[in-house]
PDB file of C-alpha atoms (C1' of nucleotides) in Angstrom:
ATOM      1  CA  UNK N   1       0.000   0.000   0.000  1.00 90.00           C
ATOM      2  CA  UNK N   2       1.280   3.128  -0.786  1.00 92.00           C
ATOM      3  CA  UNK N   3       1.406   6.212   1.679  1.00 94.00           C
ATOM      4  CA  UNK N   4      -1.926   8.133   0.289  1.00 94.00           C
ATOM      5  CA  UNK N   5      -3.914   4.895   0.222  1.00 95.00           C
ATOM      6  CA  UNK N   6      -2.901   4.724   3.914  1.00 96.00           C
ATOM      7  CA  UNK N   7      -3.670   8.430   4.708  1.00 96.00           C
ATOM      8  CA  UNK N   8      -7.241   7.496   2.984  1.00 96.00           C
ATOM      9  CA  UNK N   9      -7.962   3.957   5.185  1.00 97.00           C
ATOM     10  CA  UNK N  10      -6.803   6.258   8.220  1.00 97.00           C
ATOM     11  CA  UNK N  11      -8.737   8.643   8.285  1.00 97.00           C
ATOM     12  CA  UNK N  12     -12.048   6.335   7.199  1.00 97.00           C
ATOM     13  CA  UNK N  13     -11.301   4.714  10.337  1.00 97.00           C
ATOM     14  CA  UNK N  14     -10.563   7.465  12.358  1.00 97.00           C
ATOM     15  CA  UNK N  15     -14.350   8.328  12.900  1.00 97.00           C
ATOM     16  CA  UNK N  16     -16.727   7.169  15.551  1.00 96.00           C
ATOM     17  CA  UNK N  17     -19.566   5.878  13.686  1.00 97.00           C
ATOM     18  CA  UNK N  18     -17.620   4.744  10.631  1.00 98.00           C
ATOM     19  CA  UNK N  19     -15.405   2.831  13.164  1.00 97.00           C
ATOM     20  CA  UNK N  20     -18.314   1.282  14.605  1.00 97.00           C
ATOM     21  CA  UNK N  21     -19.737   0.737  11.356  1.00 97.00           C
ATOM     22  CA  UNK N  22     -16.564  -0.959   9.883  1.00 96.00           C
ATOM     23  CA  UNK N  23     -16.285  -3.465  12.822  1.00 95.00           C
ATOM     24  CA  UNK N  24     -19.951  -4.243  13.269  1.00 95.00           C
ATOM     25  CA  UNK N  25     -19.132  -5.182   9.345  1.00 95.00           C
ATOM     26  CA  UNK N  26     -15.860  -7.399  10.955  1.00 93.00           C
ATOM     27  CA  UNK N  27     -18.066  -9.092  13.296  1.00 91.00           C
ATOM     28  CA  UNK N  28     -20.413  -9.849  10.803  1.00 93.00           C
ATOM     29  CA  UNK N  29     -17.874 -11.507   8.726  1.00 90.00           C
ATOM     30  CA  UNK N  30     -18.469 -13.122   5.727  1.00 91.00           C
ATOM     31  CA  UNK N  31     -21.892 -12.660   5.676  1.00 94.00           C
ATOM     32  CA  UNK N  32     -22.080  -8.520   5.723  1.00 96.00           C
ATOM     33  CA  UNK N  33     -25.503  -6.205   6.884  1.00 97.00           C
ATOM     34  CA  UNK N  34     -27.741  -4.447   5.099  1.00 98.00           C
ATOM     35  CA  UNK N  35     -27.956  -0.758   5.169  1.00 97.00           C
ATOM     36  CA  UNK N  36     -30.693  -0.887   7.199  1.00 97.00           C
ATOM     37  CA  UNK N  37     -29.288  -3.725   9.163  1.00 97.00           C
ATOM     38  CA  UNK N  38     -26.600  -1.542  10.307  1.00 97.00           C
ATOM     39  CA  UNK N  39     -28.618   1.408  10.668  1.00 97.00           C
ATOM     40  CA  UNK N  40     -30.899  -0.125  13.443  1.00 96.00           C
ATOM     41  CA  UNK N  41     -28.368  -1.896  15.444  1.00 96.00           C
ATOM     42  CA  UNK N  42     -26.033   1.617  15.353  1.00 96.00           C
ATOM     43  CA  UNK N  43     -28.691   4.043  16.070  1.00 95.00           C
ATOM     44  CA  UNK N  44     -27.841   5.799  12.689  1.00 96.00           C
ATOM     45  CA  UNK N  45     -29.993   7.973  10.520  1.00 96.00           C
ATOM     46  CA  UNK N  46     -30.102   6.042   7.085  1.00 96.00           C
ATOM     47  CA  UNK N  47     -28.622   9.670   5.733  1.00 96.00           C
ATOM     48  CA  UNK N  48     -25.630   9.765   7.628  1.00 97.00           C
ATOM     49  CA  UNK N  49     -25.247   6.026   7.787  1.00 97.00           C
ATOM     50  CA  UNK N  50     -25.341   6.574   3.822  1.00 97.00           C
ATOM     51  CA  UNK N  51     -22.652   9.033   3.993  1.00 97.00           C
ATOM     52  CA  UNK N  52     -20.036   6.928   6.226  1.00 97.00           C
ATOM     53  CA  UNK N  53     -20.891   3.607   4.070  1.00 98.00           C
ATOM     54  CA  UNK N  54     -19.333   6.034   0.819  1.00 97.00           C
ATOM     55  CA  UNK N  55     -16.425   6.977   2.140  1.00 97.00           C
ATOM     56  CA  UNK N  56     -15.419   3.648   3.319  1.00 97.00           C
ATOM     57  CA  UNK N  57     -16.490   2.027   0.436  1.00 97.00           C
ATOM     58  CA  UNK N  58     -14.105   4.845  -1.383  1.00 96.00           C
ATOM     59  CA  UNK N  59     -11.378   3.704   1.236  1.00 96.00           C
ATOM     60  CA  UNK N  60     -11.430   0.281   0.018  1.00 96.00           C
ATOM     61  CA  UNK N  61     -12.985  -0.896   3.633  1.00 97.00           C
ATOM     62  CA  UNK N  62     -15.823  -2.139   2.203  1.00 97.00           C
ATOM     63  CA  UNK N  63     -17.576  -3.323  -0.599  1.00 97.00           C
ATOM     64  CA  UNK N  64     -22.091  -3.610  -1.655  1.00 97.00           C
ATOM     65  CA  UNK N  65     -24.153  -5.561  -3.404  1.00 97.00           C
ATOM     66  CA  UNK N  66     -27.347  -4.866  -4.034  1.00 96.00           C
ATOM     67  CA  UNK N  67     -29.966  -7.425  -2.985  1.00 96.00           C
ATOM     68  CA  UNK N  68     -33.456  -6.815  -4.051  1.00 95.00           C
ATOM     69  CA  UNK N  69     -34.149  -3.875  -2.600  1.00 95.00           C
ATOM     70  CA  UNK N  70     -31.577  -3.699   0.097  1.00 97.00           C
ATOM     71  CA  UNK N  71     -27.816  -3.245  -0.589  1.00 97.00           C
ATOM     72  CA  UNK N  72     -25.484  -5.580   1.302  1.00 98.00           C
ATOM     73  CA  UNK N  73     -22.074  -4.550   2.605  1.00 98.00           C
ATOM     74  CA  UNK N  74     -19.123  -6.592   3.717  1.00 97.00           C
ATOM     75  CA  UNK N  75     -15.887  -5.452   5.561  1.00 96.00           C
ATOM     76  CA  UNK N  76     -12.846  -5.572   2.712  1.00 95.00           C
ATOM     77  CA  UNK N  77     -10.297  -7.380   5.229  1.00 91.00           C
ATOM     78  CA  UNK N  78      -7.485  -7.203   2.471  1.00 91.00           C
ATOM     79  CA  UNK N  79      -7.620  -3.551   2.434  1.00 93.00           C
ATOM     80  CA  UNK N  80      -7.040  -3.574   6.124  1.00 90.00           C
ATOM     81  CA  UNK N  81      -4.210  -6.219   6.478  1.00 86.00           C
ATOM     82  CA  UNK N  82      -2.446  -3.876   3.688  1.00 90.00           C
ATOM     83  CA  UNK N  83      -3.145  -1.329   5.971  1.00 91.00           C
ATOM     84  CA  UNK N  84      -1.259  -3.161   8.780  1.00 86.00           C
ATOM     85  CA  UNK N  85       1.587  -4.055   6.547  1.00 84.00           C
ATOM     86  CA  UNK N  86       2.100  -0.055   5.600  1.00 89.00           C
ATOM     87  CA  UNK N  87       1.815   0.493   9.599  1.00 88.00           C
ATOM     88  CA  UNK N  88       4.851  -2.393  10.384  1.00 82.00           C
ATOM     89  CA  UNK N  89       7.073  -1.086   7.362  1.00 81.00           C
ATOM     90  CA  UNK N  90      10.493  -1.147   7.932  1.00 78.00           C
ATOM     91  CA  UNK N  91       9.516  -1.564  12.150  1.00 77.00           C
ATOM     92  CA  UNK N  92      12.935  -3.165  12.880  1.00 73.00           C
ATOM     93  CA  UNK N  93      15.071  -1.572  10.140  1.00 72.00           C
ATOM     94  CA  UNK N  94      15.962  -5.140   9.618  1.00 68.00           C
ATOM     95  CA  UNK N  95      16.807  -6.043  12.929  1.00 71.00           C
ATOM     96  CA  UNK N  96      14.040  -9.188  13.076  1.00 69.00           C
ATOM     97  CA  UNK N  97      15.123  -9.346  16.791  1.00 71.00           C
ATOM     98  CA  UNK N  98      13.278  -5.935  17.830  1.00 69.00           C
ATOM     99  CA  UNK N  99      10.227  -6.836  15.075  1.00 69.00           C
ATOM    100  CA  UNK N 100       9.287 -10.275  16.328  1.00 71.00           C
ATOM    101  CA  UNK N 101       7.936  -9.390  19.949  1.00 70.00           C
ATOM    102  CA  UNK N 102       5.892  -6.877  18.435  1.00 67.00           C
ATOM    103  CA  UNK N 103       4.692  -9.717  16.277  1.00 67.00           C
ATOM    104  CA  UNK N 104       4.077 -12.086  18.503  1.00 69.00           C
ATOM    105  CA  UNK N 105       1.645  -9.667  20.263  1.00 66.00           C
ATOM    106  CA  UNK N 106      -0.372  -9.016  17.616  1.00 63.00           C
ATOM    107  CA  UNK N 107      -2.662 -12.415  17.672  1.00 60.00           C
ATOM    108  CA  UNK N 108      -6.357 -12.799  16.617  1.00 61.00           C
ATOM    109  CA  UNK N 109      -8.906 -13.271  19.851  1.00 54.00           C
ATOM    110  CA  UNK N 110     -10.692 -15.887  18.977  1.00 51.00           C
TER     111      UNK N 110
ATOM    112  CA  UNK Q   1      -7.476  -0.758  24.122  1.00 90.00           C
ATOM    113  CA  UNK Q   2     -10.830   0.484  23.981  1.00 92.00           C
ATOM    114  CA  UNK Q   3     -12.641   2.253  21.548  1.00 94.00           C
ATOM    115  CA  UNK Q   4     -11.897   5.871  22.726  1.00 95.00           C
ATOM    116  CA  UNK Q   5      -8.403   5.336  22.085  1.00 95.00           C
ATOM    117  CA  UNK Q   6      -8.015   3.728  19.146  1.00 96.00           C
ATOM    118  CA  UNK Q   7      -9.722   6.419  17.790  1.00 97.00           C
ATOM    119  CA  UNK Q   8      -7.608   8.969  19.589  1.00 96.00           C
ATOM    120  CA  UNK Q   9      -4.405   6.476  18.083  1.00 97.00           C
ATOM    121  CA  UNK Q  10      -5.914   6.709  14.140  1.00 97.00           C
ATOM    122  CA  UNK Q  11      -6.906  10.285  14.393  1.00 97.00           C
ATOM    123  CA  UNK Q  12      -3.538  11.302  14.855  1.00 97.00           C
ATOM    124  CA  UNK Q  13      -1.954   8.760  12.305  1.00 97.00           C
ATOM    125  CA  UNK Q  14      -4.616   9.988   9.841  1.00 97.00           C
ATOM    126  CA  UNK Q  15      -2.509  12.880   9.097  1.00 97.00           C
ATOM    127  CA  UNK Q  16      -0.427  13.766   6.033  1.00 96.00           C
ATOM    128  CA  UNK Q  17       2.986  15.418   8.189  1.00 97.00           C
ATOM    129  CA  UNK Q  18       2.133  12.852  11.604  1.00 98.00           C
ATOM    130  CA  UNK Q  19       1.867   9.532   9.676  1.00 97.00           C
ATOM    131  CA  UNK Q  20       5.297  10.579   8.259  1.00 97.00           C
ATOM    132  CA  UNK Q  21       7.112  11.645  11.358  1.00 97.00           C
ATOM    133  CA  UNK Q  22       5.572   8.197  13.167  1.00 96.00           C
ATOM    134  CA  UNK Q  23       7.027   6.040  10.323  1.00 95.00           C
ATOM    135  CA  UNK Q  24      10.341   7.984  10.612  1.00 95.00           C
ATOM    136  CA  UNK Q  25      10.753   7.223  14.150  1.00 95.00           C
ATOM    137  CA  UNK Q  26       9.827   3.402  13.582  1.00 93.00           C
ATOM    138  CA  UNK Q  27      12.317   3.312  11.080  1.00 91.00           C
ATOM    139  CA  UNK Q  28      14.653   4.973  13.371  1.00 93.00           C
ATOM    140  CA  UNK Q  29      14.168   2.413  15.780  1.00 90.00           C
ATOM    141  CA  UNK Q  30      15.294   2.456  19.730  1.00 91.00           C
ATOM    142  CA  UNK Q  31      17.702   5.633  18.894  1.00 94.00           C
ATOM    143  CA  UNK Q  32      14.891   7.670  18.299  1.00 96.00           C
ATOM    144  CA  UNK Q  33      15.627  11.349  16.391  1.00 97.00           C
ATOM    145  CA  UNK Q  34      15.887  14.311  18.027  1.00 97.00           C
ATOM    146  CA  UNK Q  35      12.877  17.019  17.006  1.00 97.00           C
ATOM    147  CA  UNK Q  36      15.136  18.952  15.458  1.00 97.00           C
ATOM    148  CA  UNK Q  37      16.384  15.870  13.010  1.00 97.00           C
ATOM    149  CA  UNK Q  38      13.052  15.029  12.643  1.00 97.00           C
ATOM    150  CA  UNK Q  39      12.206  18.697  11.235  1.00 96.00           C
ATOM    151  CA  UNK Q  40      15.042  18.784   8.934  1.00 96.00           C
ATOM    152  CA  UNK Q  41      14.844  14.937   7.847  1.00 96.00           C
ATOM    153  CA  UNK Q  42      11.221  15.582   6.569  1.00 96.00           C
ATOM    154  CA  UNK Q  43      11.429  19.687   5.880  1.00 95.00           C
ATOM    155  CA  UNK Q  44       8.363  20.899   8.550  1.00 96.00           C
ATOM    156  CA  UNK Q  45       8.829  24.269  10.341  1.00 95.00           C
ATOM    157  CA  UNK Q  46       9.767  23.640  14.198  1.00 96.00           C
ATOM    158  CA  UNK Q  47       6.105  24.664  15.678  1.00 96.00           C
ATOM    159  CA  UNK Q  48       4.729  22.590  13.208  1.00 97.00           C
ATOM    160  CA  UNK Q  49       6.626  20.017  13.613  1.00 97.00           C
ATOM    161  CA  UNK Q  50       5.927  20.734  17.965  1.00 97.00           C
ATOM    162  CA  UNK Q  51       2.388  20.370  17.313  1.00 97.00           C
ATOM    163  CA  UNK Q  52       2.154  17.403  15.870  1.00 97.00           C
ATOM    164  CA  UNK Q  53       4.484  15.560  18.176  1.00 97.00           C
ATOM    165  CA  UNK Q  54       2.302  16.593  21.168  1.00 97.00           C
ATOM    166  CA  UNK Q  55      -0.338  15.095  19.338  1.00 97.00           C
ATOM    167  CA  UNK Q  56       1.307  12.124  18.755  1.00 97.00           C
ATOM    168  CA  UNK Q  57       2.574  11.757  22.322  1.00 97.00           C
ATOM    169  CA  UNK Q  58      -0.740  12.708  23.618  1.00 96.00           C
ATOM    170  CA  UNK Q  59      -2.341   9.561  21.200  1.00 96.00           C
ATOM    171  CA  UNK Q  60       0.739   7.518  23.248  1.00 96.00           C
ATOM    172  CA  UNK Q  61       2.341   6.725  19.486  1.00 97.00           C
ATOM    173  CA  UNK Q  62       5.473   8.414  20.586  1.00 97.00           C
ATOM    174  CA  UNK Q  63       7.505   9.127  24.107  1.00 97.00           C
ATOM    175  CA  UNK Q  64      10.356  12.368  24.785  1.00 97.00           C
ATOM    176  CA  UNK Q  65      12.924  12.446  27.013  1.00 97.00           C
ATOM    177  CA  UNK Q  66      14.891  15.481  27.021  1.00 97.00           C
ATOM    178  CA  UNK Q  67      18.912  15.362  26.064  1.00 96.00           C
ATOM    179  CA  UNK Q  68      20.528  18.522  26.381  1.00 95.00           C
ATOM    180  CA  UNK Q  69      19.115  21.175  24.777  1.00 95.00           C
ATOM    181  CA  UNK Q  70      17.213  18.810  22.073  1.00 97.00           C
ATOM    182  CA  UNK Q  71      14.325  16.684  22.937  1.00 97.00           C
ATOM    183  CA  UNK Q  72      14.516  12.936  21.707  1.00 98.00           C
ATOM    184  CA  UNK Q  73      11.470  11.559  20.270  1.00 98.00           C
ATOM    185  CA  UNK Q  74      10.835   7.861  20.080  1.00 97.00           C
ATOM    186  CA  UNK Q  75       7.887   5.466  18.463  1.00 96.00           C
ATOM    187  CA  UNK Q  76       5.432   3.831  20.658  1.00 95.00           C
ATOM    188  CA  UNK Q  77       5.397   0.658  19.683  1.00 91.00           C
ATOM    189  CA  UNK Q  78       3.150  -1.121  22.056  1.00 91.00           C
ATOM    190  CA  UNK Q  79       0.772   1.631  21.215  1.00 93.00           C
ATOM    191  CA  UNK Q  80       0.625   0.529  17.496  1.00 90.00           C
ATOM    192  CA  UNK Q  81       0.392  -3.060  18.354  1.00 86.00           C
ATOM    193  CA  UNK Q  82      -2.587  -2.278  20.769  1.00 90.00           C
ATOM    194  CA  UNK Q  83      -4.731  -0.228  18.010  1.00 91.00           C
ATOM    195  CA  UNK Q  84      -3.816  -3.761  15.681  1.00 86.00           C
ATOM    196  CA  UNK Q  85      -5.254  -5.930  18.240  1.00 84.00           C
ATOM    197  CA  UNK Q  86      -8.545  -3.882  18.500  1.00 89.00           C
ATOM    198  CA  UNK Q  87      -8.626  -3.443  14.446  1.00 88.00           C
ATOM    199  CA  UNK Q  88      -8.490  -7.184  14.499  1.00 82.00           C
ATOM    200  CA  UNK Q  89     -10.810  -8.561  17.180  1.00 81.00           C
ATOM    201  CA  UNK Q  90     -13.695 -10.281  16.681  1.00 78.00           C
ATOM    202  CA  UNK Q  91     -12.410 -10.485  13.280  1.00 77.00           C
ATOM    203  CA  UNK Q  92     -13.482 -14.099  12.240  1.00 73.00           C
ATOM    204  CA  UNK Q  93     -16.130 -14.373  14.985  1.00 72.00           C
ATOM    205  CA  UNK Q  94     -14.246 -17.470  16.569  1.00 68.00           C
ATOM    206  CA  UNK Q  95     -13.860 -18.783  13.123  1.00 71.00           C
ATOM    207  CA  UNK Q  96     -10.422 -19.219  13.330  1.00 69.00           C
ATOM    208  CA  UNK Q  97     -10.479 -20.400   9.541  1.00 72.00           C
ATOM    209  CA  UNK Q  98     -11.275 -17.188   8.299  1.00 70.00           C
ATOM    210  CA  UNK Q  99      -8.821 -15.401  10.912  1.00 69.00           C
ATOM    211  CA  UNK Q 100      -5.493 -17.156   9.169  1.00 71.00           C
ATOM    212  CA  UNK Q 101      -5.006 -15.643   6.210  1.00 70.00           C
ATOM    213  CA  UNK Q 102      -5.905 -12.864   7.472  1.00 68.00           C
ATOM    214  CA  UNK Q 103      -3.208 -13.015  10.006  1.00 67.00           C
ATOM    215  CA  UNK Q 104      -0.436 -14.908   7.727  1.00 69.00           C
ATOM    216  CA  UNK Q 105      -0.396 -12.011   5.344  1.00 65.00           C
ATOM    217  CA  UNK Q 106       0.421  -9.805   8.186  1.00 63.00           C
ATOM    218  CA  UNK Q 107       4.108  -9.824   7.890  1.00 60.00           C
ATOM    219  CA  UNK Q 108       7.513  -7.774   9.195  1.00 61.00           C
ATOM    220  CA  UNK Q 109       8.638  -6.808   5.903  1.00 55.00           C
ATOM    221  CA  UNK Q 110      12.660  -7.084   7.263  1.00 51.00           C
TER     222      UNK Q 110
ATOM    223  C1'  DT B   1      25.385  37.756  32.943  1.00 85.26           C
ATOM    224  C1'  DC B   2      24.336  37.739  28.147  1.00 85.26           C
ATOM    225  C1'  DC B   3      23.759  35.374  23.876  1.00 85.26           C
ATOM    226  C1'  DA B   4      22.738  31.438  20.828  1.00 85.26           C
ATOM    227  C1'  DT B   5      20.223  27.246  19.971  1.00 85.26           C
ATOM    228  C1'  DA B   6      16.240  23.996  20.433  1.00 85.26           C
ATOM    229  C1'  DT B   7      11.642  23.565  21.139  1.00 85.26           C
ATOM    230  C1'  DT B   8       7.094  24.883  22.591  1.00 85.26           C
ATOM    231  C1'  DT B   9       3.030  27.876  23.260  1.00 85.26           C
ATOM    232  C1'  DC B  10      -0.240  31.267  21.838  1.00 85.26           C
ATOM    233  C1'  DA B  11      -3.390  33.682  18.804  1.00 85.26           C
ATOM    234  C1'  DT B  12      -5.524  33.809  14.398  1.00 85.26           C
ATOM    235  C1'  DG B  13      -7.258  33.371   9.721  1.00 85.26           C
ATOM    236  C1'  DT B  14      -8.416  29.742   6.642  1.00 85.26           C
ATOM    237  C1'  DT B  15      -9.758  25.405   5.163  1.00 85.26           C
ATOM    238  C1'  DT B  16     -12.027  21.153   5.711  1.00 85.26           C
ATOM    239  C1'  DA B  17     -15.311  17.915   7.431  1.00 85.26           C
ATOM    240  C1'  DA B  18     -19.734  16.609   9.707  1.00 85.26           C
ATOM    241  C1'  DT B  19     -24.596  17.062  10.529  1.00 85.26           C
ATOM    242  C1'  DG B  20     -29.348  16.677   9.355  1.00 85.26           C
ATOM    243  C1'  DG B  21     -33.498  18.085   6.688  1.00 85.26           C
ATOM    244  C1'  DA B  22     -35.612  17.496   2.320  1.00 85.26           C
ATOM    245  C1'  DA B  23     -35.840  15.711  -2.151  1.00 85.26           C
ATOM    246  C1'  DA B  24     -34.544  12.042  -5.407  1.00 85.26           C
ATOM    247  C1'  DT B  25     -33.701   7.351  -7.065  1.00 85.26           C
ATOM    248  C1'  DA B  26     -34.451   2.300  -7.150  1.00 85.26           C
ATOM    249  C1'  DA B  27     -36.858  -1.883  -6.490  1.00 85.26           C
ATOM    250  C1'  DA B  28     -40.826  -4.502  -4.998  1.00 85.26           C
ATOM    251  C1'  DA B  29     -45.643  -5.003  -3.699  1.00 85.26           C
ATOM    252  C1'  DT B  30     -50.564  -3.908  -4.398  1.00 85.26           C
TER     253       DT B  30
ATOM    254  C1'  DA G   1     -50.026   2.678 -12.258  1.00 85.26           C
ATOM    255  C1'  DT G   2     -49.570   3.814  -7.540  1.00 85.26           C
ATOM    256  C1'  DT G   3     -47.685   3.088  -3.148  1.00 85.26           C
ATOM    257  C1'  DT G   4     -44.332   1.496   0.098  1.00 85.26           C
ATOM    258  C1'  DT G   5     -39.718   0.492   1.569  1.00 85.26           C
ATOM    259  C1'  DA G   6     -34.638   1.059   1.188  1.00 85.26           C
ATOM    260  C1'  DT G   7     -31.062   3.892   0.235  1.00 85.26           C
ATOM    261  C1'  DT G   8     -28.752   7.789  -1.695  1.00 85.26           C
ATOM    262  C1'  DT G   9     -27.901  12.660  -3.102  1.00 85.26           C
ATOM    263  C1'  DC G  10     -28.137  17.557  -2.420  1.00 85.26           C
ATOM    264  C1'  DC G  11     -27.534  21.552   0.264  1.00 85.26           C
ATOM    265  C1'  DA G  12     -26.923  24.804   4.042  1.00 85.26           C
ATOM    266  C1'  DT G  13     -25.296  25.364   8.573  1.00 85.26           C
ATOM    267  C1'  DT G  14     -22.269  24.352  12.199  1.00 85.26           C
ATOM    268  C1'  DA G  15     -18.110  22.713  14.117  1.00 85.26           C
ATOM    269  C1'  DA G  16     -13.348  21.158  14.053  1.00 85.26           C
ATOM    270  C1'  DA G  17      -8.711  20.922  12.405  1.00 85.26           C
ATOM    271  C1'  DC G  18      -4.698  23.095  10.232  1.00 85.26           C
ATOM    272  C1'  DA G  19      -0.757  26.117   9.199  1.00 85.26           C
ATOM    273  C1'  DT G  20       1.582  29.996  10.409  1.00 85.26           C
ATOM    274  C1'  DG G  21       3.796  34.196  12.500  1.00 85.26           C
ATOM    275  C1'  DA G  22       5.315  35.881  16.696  1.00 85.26           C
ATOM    276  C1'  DA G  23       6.421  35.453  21.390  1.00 85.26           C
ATOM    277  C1'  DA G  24       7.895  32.541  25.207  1.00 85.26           C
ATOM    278  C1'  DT G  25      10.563  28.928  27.621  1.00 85.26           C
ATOM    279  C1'  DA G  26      14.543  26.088  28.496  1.00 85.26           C
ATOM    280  C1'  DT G  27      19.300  24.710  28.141  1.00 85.26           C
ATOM    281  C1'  DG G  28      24.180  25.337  27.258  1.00 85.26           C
ATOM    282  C1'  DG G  29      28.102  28.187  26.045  1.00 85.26           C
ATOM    283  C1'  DA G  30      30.937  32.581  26.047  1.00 85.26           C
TER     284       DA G  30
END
DNA sequence: TCCATATTTCATGTTTAATGGAAATAAAAT
DNA sequence: ATTTTATTTCCATTAAACATGAAATATGGA
């Protein structure tokens, strides 16, 4: 990922509701919400929730599909992991001994 | 981490001149740069530069100790690692399956 | 003590982003 | 064809973030 991709994902992120939104997507997994879906278990006025769903679709976050008359969306977990890969970059300046204890704590709770 | 702060932690990484200085110091490593190297390394004007770094150390990405008449800025790491962990939980909703991938393509690029 | 260097703080004008109401589009049901 | 439901777009107002010049603070040297 290059830097201005980054800034992009960042700062989609770096929002309360599309922060909630994105995760509530994550949790969701493969499966993804509905608009509306995500609306009523946020508390978000279908406008704003509209809004937020753009520019993280625009970040790359996630991706729709329209489904009758509903539109599906799904959390785009490649766009974060290249996200994570910017973040690490270069962590240890090649040293793997300082890089790998950072590593190890990063670990998936489930 | 909770939610308060990771948003604190991508706020101020969601920034053109901050997400630069942060990956400078990572790349620096455990010497850390004084704020003066910092300023020239990436051309910013000193209370530019100032503001930023309080906003960094305020989101916990980066730590100061004084040395001399320069100040010695170093990256957070645990900070970083923290914000990855709450990017990533719940991420497969104890699917572990779906986690993997995820996780293998997370890699120390050294 | 006085000066030079390194960094921060303050005040301010400007830009940028977020909010929410109202209207518009899109698909399905009647 | 008309209505209902789901979602998006448009627009105006409000609020927040940013960059910058100038002044202030802190340390070390002459």
């Amino acid at each position: 990922m290059e830097k201005n991709r980054a800034l992009d994902t960042l700062s989609a992120l770096a929002h309360d509701i599309r922060l909630d939104v994105f995760r509530c997507l994550v949790q969701a997994g493969p499966e993804g919400m509905a608009a509306g879906e995500i609306a009523q278990a946020l508390q978000i006025r279908p406008n704003t929730l509209s809004n937020n769903l753009t520019l993280l679709s625009h970040a790359g976050l996630v991706r729709s599909t329209r489904e009758g008359r509903s539109i599906r969306y799904f959390a785009e977990m490649a766009t974060m992991t290249a996200l994570l890969g910017f973040l690490l970059r270069d962590c240890c300046g090649g040293r793997a001994e300082l890089c790998q204890p950072i590593l190890d704590q990063i670990a998936c709770e489930c």
